[in-house]
Short mmCIF file of C-alpha atoms in Angstrom, two decimals:
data_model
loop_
_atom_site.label_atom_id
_atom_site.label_comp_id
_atom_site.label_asym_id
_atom_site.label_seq_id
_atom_site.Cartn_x
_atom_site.Cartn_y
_atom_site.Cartn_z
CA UNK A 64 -25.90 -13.97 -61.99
CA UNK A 65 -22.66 -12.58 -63.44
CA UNK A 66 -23.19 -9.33 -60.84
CA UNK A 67 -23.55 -11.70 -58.27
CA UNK A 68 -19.86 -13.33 -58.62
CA UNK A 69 -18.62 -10.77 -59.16
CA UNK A 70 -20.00 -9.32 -55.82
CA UNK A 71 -18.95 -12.23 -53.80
CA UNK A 72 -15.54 -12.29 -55.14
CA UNK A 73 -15.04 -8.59 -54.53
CA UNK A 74 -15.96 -9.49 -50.87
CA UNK A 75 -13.82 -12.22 -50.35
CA UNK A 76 -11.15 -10.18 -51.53
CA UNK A 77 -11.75 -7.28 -49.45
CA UNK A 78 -11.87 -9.81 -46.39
CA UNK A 79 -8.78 -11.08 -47.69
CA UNK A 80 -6.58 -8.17 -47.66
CA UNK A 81 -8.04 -6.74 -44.35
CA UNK A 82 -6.90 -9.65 -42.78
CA UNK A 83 -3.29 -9.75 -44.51
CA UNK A 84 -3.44 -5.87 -43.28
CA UNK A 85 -3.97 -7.32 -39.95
CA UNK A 86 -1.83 -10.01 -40.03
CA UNK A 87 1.10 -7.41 -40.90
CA UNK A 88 -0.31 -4.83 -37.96
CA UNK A 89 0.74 -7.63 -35.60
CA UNK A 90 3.87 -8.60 -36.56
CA UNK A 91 4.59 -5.28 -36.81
CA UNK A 92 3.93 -4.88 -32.72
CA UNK A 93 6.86 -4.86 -29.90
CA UNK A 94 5.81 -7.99 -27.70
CA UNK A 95 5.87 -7.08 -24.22
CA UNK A 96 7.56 -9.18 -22.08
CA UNK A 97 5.79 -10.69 -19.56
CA UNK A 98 7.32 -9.67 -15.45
CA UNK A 99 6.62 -11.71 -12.59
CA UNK A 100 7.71 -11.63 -8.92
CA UNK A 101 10.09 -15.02 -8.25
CA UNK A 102 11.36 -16.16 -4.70
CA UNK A 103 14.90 -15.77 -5.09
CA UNK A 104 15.56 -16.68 -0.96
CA UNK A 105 13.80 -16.90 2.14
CA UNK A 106 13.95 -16.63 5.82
CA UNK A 107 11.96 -18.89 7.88
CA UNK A 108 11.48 -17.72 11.63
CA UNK A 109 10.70 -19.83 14.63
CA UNK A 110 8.10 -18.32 16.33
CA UNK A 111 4.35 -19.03 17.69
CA UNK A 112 2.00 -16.04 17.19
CA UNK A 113 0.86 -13.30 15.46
CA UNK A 114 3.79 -11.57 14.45
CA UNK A 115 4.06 -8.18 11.93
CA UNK A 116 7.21 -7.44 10.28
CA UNK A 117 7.99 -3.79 11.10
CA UNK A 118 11.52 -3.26 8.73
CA UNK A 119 14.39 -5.55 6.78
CA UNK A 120 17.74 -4.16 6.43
CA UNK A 121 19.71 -6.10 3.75
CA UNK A 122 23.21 -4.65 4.90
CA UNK A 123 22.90 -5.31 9.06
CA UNK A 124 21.14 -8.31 7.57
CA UNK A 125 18.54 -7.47 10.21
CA UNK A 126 14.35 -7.78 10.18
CA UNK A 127 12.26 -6.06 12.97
CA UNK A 128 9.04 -7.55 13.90
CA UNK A 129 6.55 -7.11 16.55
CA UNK A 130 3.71 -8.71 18.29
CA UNK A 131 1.05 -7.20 19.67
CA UNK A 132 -1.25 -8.12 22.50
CA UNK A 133 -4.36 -6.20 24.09
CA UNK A 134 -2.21 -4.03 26.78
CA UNK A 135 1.25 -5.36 25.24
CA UNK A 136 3.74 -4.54 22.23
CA UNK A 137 6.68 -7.31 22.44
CA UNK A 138 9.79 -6.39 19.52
CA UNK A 139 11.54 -8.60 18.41
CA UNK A 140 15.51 -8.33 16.46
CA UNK A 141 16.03 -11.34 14.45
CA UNK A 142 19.52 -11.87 11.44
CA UNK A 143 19.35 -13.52 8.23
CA UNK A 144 19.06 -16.89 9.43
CA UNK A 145 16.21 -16.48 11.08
CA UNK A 146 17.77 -16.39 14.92
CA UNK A 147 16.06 -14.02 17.28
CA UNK A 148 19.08 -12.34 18.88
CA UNK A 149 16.88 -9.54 21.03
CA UNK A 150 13.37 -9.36 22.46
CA UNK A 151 11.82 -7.32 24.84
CA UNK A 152 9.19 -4.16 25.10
CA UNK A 153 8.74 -0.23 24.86
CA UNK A 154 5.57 -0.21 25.30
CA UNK A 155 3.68 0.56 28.42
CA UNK A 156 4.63 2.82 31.66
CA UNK A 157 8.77 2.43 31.36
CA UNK A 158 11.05 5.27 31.57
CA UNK A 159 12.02 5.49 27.38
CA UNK A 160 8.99 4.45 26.02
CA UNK A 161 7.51 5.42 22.59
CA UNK A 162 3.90 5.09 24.32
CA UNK A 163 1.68 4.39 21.31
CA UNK A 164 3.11 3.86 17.75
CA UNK A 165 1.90 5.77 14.85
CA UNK A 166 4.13 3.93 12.41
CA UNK A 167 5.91 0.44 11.73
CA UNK A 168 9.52 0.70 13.45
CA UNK A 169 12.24 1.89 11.31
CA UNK A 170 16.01 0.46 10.89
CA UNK A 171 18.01 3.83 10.54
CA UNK A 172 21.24 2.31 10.71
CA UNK A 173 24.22 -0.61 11.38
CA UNK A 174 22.45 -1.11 14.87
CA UNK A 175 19.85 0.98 15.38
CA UNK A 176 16.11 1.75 14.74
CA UNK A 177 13.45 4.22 15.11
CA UNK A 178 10.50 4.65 16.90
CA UNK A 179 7.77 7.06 15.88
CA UNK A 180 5.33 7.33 18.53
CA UNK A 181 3.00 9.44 20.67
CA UNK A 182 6.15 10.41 23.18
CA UNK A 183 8.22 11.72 19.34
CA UNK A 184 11.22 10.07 17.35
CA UNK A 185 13.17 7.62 19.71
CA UNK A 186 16.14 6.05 18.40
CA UNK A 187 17.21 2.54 19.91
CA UNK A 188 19.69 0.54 19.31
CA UNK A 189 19.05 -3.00 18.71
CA UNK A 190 19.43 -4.38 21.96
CA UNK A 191 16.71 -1.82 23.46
CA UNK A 192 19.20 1.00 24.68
CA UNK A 193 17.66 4.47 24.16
CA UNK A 194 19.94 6.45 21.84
CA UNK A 195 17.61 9.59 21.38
CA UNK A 196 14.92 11.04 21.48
CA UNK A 197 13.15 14.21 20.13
CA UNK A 198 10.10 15.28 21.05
CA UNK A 199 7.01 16.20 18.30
CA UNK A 200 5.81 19.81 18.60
CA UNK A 201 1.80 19.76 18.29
CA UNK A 202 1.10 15.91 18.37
CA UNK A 203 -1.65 14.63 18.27
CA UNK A 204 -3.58 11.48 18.77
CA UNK A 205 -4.09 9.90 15.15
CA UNK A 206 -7.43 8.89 13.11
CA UNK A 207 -5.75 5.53 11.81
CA UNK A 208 -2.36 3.94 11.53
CA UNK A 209 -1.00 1.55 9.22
CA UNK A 210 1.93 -0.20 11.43
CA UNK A 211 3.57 -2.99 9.32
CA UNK A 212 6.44 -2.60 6.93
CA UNK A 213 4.89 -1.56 3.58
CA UNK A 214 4.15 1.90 5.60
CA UNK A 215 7.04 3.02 6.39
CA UNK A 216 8.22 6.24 6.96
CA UNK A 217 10.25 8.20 4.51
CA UNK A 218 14.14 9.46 4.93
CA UNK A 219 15.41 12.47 3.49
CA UNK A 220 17.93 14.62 4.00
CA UNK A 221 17.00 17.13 7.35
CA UNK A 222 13.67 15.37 7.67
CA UNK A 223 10.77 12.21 7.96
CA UNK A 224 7.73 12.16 5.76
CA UNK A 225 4.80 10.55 6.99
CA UNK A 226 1.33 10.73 5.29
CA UNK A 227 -0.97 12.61 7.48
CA UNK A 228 -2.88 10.31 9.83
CA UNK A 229 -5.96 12.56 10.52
CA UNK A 230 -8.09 13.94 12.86
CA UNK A 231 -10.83 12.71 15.01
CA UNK A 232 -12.30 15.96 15.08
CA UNK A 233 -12.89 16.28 11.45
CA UNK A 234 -16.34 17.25 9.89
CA UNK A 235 -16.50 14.90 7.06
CA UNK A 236 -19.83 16.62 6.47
CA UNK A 237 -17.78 19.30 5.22
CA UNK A 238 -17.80 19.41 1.43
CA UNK A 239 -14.57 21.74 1.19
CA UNK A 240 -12.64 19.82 3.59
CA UNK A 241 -10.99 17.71 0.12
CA UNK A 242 -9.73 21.16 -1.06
CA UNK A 243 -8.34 21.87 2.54
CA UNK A 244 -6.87 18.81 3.87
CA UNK A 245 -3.09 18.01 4.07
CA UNK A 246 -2.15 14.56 3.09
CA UNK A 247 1.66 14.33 3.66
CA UNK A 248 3.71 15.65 7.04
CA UNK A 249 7.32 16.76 7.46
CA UNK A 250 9.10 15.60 10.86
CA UNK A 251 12.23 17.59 11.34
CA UNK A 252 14.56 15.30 12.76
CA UNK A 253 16.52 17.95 15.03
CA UNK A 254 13.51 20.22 16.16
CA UNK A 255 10.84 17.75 15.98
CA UNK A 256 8.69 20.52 14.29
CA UNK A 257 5.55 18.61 12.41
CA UNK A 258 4.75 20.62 9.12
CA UNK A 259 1.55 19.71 7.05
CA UNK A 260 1.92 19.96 3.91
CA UNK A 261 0.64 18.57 -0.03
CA UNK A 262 -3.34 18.91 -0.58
CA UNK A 263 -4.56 16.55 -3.00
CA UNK A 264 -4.89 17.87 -6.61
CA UNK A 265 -7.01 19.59 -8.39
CA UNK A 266 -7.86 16.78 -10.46
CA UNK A 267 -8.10 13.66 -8.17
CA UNK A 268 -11.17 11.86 -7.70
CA UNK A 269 -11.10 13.23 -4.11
CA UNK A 270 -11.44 16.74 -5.87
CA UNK A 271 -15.03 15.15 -7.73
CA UNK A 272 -17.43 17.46 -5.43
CA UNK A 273 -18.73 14.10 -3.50
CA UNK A 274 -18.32 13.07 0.05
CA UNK A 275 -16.40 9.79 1.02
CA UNK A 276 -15.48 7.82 3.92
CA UNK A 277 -13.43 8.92 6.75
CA UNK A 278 -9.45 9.20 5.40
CA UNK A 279 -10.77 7.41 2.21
CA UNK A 280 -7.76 9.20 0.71
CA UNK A 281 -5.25 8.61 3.11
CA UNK A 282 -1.95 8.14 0.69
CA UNK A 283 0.45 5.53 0.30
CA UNK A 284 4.28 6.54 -1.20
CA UNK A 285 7.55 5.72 -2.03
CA UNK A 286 10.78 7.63 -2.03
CA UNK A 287 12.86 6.63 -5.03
CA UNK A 288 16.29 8.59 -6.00
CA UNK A 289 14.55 11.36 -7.32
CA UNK A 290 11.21 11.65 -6.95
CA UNK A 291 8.19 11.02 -4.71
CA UNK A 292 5.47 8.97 -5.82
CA UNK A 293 1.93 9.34 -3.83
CA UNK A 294 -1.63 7.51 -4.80
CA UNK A 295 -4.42 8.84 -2.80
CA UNK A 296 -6.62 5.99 -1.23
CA UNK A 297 -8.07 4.26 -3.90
CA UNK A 298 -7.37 6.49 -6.98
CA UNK A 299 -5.83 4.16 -10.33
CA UNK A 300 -3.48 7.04 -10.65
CA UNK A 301 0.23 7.36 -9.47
CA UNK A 302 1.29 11.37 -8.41
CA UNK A 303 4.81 11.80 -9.23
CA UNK A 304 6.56 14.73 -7.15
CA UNK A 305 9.63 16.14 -6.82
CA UNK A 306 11.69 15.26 -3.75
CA UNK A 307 12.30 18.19 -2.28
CA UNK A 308 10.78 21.35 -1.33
CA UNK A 309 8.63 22.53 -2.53
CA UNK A 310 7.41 18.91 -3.66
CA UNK A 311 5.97 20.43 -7.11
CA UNK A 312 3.85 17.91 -8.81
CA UNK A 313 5.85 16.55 -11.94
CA UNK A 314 3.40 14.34 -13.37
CA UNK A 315 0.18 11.94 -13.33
CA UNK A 316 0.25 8.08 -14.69
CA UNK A 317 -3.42 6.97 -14.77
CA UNK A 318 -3.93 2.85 -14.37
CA UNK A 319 -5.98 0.78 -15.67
CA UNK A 320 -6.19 -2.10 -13.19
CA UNK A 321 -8.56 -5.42 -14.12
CA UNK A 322 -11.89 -5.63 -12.80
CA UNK A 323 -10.90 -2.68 -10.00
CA UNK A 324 -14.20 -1.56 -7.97
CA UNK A 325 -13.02 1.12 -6.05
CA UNK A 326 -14.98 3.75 -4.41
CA UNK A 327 -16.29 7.06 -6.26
CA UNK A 328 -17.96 8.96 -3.64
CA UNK A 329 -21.74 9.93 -2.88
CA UNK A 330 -23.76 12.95 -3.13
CA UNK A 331 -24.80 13.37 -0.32
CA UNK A 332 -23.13 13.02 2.92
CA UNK A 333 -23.44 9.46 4.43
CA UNK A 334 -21.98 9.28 8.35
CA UNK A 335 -22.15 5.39 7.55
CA UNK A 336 -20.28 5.64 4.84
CA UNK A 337 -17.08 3.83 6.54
CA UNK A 338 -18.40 0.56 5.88
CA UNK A 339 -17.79 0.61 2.34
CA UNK A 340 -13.73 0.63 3.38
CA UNK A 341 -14.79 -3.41 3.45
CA UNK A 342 -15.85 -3.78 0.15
CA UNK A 343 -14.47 -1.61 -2.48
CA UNK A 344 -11.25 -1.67 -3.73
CA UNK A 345 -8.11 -0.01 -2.38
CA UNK A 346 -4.52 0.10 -3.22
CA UNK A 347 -2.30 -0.45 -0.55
CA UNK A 348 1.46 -0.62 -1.32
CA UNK A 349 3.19 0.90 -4.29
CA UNK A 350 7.06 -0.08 -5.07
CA UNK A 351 9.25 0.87 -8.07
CA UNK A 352 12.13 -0.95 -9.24
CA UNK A 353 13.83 -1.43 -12.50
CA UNK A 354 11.59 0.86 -14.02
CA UNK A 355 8.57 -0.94 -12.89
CA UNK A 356 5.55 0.01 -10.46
CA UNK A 357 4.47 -3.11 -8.56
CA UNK A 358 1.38 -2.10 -6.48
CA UNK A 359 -0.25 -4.42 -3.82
CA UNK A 360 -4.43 -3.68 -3.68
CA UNK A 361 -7.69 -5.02 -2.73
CA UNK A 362 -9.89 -5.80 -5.68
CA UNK A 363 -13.21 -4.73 -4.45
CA UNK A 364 -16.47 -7.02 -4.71
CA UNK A 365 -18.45 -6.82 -7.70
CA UNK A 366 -21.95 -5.36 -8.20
CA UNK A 367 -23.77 -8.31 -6.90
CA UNK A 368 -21.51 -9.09 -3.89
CA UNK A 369 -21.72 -5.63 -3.04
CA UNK A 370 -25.40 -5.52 -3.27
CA UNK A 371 -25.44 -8.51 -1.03
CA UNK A 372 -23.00 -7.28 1.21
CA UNK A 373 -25.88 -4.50 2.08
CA UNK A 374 -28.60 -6.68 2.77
CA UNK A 375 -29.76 -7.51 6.04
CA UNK A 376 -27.52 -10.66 7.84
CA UNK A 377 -27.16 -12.49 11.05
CA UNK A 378 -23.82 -12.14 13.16
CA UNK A 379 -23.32 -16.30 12.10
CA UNK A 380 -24.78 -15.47 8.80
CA UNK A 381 -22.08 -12.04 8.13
CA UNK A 382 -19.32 -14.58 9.67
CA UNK A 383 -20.21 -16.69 6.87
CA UNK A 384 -20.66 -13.95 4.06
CA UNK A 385 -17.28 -12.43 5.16
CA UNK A 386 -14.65 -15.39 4.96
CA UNK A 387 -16.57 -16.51 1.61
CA UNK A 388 -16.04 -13.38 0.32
CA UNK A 389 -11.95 -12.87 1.71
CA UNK A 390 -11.21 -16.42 -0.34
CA UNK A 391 -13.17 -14.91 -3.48
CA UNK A 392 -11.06 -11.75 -2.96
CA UNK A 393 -7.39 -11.67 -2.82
CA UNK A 394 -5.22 -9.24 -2.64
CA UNK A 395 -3.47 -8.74 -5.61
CA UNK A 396 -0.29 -7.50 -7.16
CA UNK A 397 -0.38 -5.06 -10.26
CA UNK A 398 3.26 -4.72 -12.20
CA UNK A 399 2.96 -1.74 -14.57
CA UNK A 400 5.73 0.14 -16.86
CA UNK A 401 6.80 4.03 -16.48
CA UNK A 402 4.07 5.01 -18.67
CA UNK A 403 1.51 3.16 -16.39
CA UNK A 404 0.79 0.38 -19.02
CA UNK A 405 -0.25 -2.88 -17.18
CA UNK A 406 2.60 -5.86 -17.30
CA UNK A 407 0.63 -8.19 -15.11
CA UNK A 408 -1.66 -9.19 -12.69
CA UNK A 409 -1.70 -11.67 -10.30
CA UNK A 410 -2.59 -13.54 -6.96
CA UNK A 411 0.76 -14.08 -5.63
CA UNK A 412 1.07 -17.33 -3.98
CA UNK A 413 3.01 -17.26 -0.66
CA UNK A 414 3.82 -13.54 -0.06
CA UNK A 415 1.60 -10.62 1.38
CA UNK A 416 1.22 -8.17 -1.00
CA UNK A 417 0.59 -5.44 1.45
CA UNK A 418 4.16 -6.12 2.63
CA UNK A 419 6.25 -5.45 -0.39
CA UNK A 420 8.88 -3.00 -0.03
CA UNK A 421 12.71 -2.14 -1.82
CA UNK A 422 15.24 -1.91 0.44
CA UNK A 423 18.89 -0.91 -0.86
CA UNK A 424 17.77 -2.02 -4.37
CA UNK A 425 16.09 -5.23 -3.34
CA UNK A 426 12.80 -6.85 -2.97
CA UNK A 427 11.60 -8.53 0.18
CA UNK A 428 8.16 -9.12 1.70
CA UNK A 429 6.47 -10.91 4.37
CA UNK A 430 5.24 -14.36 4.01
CA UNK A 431 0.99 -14.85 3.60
CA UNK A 432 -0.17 -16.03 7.31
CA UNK A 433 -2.53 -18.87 6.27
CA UNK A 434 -5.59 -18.94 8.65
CA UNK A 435 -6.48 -21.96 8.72
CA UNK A 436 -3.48 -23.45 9.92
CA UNK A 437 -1.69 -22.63 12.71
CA UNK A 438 2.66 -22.31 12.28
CA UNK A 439 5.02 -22.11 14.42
CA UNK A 440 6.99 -20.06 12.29
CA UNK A 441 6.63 -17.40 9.98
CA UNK A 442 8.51 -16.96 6.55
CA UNK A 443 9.96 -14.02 4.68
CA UNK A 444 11.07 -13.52 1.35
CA UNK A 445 13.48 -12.06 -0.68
CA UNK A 446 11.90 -11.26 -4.19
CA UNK A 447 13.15 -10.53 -7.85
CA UNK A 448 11.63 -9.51 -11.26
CA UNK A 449 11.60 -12.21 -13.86
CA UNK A 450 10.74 -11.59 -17.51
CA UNK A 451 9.03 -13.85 -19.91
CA UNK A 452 9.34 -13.83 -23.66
#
């Protein structure tokens, strides 16, 4: 009986002091503060349609945005207080048209923007005046455009970058095409000489030996001061380069993003394999400012949704799968640190997060289009980090 106590009082003990050891592990942790996106301002524009903000320019105090029709492409030049000042088109037979846009329009200056389109870079001013143009050496029609403002294209110094749009003629049934294929392009801005250039690295999951869908690793990037920073497709990982030539890959942040399904490629070639674009998760935007990474993805559906999302449906019946399943899954916003450790996660309520972008050390993106309700207007907002104790 005496071994007994003195068993259970050597156990309470040791539970004891491995909780006090506990205990003094915590309070011996650095709380991380919590950041979240706040509205700071807004911009609320009169207008009745579908409209796609194209650029922002905090010092013209200028936003660009667009709406297209089935043969049309309307732009539209609105300020700060939401007055449209000019509207009219480029698109179509006229004498400086861009013909077909591969990109969202750029603002490249006090009173002028750019056009990157199947006819080269044309510069207008803001009124519609052509300023310039250069034409593209070896154009060529693209596999898939991305044409609102969190794609835009990237200034430096003698040139534009521009991730590489693709080919229609590619053989996706081509195992070695991953090791081959260019994801980034160089625009001179004088010559208008197109240079491919970056293959994906050696240890991406586009580099796994499996076959995925077409441009499943078409890259997303940001310019900061110094650097470059590229994910491919879907990857949880952020590529940091350096800015200039020859672009040498400085680092790799892996991310751990919550309950992420993204796509991890097949074994054996699949020429249906596009429809899983719908369903798995992507990342779409990526931002950096203050020291923080805010990406904008797609979650992806989880095992069962996905598995349902394969069965066999009615056109009423896929209707009816497919808005259930675009209320179950938001887009998101992911705010990680420099070392790729996750701040937070969130819906955001009001704002897009596929239209997040830093302009001149700001944060502005495009208001959600609710559609279920029909506006005539259309909001945009100016954004800031916020930090919780």
């Amino acid at each position: 009986m005496k071994h007994l106590v003195r068993l259970l009082v050597f156990q309470v003990l040791l539970i004891s002091c491995s909780q006090s050891k506990k205990e003094a592990d915590s309070s011996n942790q650095v709380a991380i503060p919590l950041v979240r996106l706040e509205k700071i301002d807004s911009i609320q524009i009169a207008f009745l349609g579908s409209p796609i903000v194209q650029d922002i320019d905090p010092n013209s105090r200028t936003i660009l945005f667009t709406e297209p029709g089935n043969y049309s492409e309307d732009i539209y030049v609105t300020d700060f207080e939401g007055n449209i000042i000019h509207s009219y088109s480029k698109f179509g037979n006229l004498p400086d048209t861009y013909g077909v846009l591969f990109a969202p329009l750029k603002i490249v200056g006090e009173n002028a923007f750019l056009a990157y389109g199947i006819n080269g870079l044309l510069t207008y001013d803001f009124s519609g005046q052509l300023l310039s143009r250069t034409k593209i050496l070896d154009i060529q029609p693209y596999n898939f455009a991305k044409k609102s403002m969190g794609f835009s294209l990237g200034i430096l110094e003698e040139e534009y970058l521009y991730f590489d749009q693709g080919s229609r003629n590619i053989d996706y049934s081509y195992r070695r095409l991953y090791e081959e294929v260019n994801a980034m392009i160089l625009l001179d801005k004088i010559t208008g000489k197109r240079e491919e250039m970056m293959q994906i690295p050696e240890s991406s999951l586009y580099r796994n030996g499996k076959y995925f869908y077409r441009d499943a690793w078409a890259p997303i990037f940001e310019l900061t001061e110094d650097e470059l920073l590229v994910v491919y497709g879907a990857e949880p990982k952020i590529y940091v380069y350096e800015k200039t030539r020859p672009f040498r890959l400085i680092k790799e942040i892996p991310l751990d993003i919550p309950d992420y399904n993204f796509y991890k490629g097949e074994d054996v070639y699949n020429p249906d394999s596009f429809l899983n674009f719908f369903s798995y998760g992507r990342i779409e935007t990526i931002t950096q400012i203050n020291g923080y990474f805010i990406l904008g993805y797609f979650p992806g559906y989880d095992p069962q949704d996905l598995a349902t999302s394969k069965e066999n449906k009615s056109p009423e019946e896929w209707q009816e799968f497919r808005q259930h399943m675009l209320k179950k899954y938001p887009h998101r916003v992911a705010i990680f640190d420099t070392n790729g450790s996750l701040i937070n996660d969130f819906v955001p309520s009001n704002v897009d997060p596929r239209n997040i972008v830093q302009r001149d050390g700001q944060l502005w993106a495009m208001g959600k289009v609710d559609m279920d309700i029909e506006r005539d207007y259309f909001m945009v907002y100016k954004l800031e980090l916020k930090f919780d104790d």
